[in-house]
XYZ file of C-alpha atoms in Angstrom:
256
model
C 0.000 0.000 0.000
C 1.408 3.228 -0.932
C 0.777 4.267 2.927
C 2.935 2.518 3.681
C 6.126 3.778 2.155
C 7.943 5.917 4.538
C 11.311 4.764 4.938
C 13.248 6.712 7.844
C 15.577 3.487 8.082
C 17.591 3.017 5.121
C 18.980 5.619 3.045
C 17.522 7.407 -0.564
C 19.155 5.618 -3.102
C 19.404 9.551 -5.203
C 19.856 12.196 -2.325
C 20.312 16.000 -3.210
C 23.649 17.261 -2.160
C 23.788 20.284 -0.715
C 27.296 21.976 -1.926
C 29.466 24.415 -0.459
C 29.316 27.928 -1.281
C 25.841 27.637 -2.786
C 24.361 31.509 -2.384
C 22.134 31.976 0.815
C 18.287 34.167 0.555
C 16.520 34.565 3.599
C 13.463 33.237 2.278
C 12.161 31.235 -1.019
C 9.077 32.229 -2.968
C 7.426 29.678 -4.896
C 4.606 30.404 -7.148
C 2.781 28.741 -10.279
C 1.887 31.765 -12.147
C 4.074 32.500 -15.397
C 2.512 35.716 -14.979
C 3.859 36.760 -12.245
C 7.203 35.379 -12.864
C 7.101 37.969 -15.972
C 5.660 41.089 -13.707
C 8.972 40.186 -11.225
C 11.272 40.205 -14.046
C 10.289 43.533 -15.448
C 9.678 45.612 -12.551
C 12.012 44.083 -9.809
C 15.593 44.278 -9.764
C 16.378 40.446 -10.207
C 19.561 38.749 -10.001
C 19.412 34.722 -11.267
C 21.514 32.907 -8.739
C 20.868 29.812 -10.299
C 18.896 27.032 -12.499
C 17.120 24.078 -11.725
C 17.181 21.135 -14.284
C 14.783 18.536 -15.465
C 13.714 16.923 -18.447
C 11.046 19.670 -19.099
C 13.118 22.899 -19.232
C 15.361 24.999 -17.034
C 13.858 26.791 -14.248
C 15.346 29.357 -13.162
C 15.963 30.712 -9.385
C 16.170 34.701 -8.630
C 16.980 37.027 -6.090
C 14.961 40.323 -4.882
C 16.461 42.243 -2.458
C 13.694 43.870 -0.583
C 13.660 45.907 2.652
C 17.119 44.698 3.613
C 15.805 40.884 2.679
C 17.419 38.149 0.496
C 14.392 36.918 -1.100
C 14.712 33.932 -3.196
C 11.749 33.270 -6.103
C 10.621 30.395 -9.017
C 7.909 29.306 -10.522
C 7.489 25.586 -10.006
C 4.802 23.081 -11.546
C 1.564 22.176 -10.595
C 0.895 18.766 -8.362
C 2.976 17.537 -5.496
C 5.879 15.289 -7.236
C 6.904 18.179 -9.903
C 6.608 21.469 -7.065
C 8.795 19.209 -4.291
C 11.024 18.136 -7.018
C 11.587 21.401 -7.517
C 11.868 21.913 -3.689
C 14.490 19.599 -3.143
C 16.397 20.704 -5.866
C 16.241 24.321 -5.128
C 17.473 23.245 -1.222
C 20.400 21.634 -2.415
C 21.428 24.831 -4.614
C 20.087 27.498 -2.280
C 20.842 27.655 1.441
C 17.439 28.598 3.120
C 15.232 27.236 5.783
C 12.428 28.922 5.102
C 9.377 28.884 1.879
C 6.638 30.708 1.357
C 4.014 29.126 -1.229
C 1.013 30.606 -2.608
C -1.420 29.973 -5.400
C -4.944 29.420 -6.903
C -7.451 27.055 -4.868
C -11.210 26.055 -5.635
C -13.494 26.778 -2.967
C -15.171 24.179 -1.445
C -17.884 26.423 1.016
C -19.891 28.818 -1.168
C -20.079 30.938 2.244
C -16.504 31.955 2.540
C -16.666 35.826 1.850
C -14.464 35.716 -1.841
C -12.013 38.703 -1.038
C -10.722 36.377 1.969
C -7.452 34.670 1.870
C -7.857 31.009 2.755
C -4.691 30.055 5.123
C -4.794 25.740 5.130
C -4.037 24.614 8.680
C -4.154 21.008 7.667
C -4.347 19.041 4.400
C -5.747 16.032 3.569
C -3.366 14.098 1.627
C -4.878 12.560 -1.042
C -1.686 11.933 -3.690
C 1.074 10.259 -3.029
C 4.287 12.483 -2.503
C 3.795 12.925 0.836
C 4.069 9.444 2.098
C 7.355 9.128 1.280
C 8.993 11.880 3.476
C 6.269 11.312 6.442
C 3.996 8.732 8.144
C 0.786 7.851 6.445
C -2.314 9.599 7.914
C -5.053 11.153 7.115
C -4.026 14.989 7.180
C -0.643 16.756 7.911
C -1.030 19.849 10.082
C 0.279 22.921 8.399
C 2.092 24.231 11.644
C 3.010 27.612 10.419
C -0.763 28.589 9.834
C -1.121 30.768 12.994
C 1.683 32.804 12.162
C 0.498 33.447 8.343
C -2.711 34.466 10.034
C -0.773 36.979 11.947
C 0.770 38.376 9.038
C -2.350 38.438 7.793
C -4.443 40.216 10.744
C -1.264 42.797 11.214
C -1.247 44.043 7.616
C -5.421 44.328 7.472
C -5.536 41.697 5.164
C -9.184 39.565 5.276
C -8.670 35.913 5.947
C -9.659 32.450 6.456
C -8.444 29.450 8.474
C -9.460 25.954 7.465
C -8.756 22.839 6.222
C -7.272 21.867 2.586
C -7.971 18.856 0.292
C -4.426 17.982 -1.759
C -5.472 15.846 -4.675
C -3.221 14.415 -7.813
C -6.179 14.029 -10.193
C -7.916 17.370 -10.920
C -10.339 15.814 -13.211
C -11.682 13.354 -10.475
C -12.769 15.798 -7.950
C -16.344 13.789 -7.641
C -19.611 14.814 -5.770
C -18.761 11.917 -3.497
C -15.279 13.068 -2.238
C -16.129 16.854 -2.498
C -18.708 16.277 0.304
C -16.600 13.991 2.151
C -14.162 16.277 2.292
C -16.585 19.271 3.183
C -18.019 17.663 6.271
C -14.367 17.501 7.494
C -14.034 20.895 7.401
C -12.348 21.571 4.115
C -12.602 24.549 2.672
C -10.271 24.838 -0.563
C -8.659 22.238 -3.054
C -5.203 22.153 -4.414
C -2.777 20.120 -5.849
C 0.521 20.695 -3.516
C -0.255 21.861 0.063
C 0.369 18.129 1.551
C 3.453 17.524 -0.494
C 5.348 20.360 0.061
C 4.270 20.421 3.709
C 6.107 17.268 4.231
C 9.494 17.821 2.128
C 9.465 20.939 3.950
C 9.280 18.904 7.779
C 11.433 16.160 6.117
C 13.747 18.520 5.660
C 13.807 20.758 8.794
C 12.538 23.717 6.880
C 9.612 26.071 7.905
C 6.553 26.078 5.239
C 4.087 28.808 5.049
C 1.437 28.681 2.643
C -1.946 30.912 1.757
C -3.998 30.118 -1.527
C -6.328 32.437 -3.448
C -9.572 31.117 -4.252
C -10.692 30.552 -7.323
C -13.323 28.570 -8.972
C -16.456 27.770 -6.908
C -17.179 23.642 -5.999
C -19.974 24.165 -3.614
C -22.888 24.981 -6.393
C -24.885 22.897 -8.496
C -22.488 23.116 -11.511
C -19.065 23.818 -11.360
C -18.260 27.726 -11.573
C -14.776 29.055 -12.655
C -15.761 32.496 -10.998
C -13.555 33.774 -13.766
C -12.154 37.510 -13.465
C -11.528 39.813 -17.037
C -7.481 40.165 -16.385
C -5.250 39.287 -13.673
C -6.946 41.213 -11.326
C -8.133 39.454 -7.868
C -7.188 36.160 -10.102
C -3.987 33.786 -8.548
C -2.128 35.747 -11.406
C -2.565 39.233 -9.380
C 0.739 41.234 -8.880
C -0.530 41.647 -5.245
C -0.479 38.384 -4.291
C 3.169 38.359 -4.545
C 3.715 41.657 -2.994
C 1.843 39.912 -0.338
C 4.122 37.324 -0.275
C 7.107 39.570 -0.099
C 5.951 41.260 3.022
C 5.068 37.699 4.535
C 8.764 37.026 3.577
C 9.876 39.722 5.857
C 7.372 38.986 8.294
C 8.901 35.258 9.063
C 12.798 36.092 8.309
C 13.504 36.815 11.952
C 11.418 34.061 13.557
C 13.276 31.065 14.885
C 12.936 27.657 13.150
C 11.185 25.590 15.754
């Protein structure tokens, strides 16, 4: 059963090595929007202080200096293998123990107020990644959600606590497991929260992650909610603006 593959007793037969000399950012951005990867590159000041490989392109890892922060950014993919991929990969080149992730989510409670941030403080891990780098179980508890919420309440910023559903297969979201998943108490559906949640306390590294949501589950027929432009869609400028001040927000906490 694939529940049953964490393996804390023998060692990864392909582990990232972490060199010496590698460049150091206070914190890493991750996002999924090629939009916003374009809006960085044109009005920040970026520096590329490296590239990540794979068989699907180069991706490549910048630096923003931003109120006397070393912020790290990419864009990764979407679903859990490709973005922790990516994760490990960018650990091993880039010395940083903290990531901030953010990114689109489909609402799964048509009463959460649509200008809210939703802020996951568990996920229920339904794909695969993330029982490889911790014990099976239902959910993994997103631990940093109380101090995204601060950010969050500190800056004026309206938000939402509750539970996420991680899920591989975006095209078998059924009735069935959408209201299973409600009456637990989830509120929003992506495709990484789990995943990177446990490379992240594999790894010793502090994850915070907030989603914007997007399409609407909780109706009789599914409803993109669609936006003309970027604006208030996961493709929004702010978000990452948001994301930068989060990043300055966590850079002096202590790993725990």
């Amino acid at each position: 059963m694939i529940t049953d593959s964490f393996d804390n007793q023998t060692e990864a037969i392909i582990e990232p090595q972490r060199k010496a000399g590698i460049p150091s950012v206070d914190v890493m951005i991750i996002t999924f929007s090629y939009i916003i990867e374009e809006y960085i590159k044109e009005h920040f000041n970026c520096t590329q202080i490296e590239t990540l490989f794979s068989a699907t392109g180069l991706t490549p890892v910048y630096q923003i200096d931003y109120k006397g922060k070393k912020i790290g950014f990419y864009k990764t993919y979407i679903g859990g293998p490709g973005a922790v991929g990516l994760v490990e990969e960018a650990l091993s080149k880039v010395d940083t123990d903290k990531i901030i992730m953010f990114g689109g989510s489909g609402c799964l409670d048509k009463d959460i107020a649509r200008g809210k941030i939703v802020i996951p403080t568990e996920a229920y891990r339904d794909e695969g990644t993330s029982y490889h780098y911790v014990p099976a179980a239902d959910y993994i508890t997103l631990k940093n959600s109380h101090v995204v919420a601060g950010f969050m309440k500190q800056a004026g910023i309206p938000y939402v606590l509750g539970k996420t559903w991680t899920t591989d297969a975006i095209y078998r979201e059924t009735r069935g497991n959408f209201e299973k998943r409600k009456q637990e108490g989830c509120i929003a559906v992506e495709m990484e929260c789990a995943s990177v949640q446990a490379v992240c306390d594999f790894r010793g590294v502090e994850f915070y992650n907030f989603l914007k949501s997007g399409d609407l589950l909780d109706a009789p027929e599914w409803d993109p909610r669609s936006e003309l432009g970027n604006n208030g869609s996961q493709h929004d400028p702010r978000y990452f603006m948001m994301a930068l001040d989060l990043a300055c927000f966590v850079s002096d906490q202590p790993i725990r």
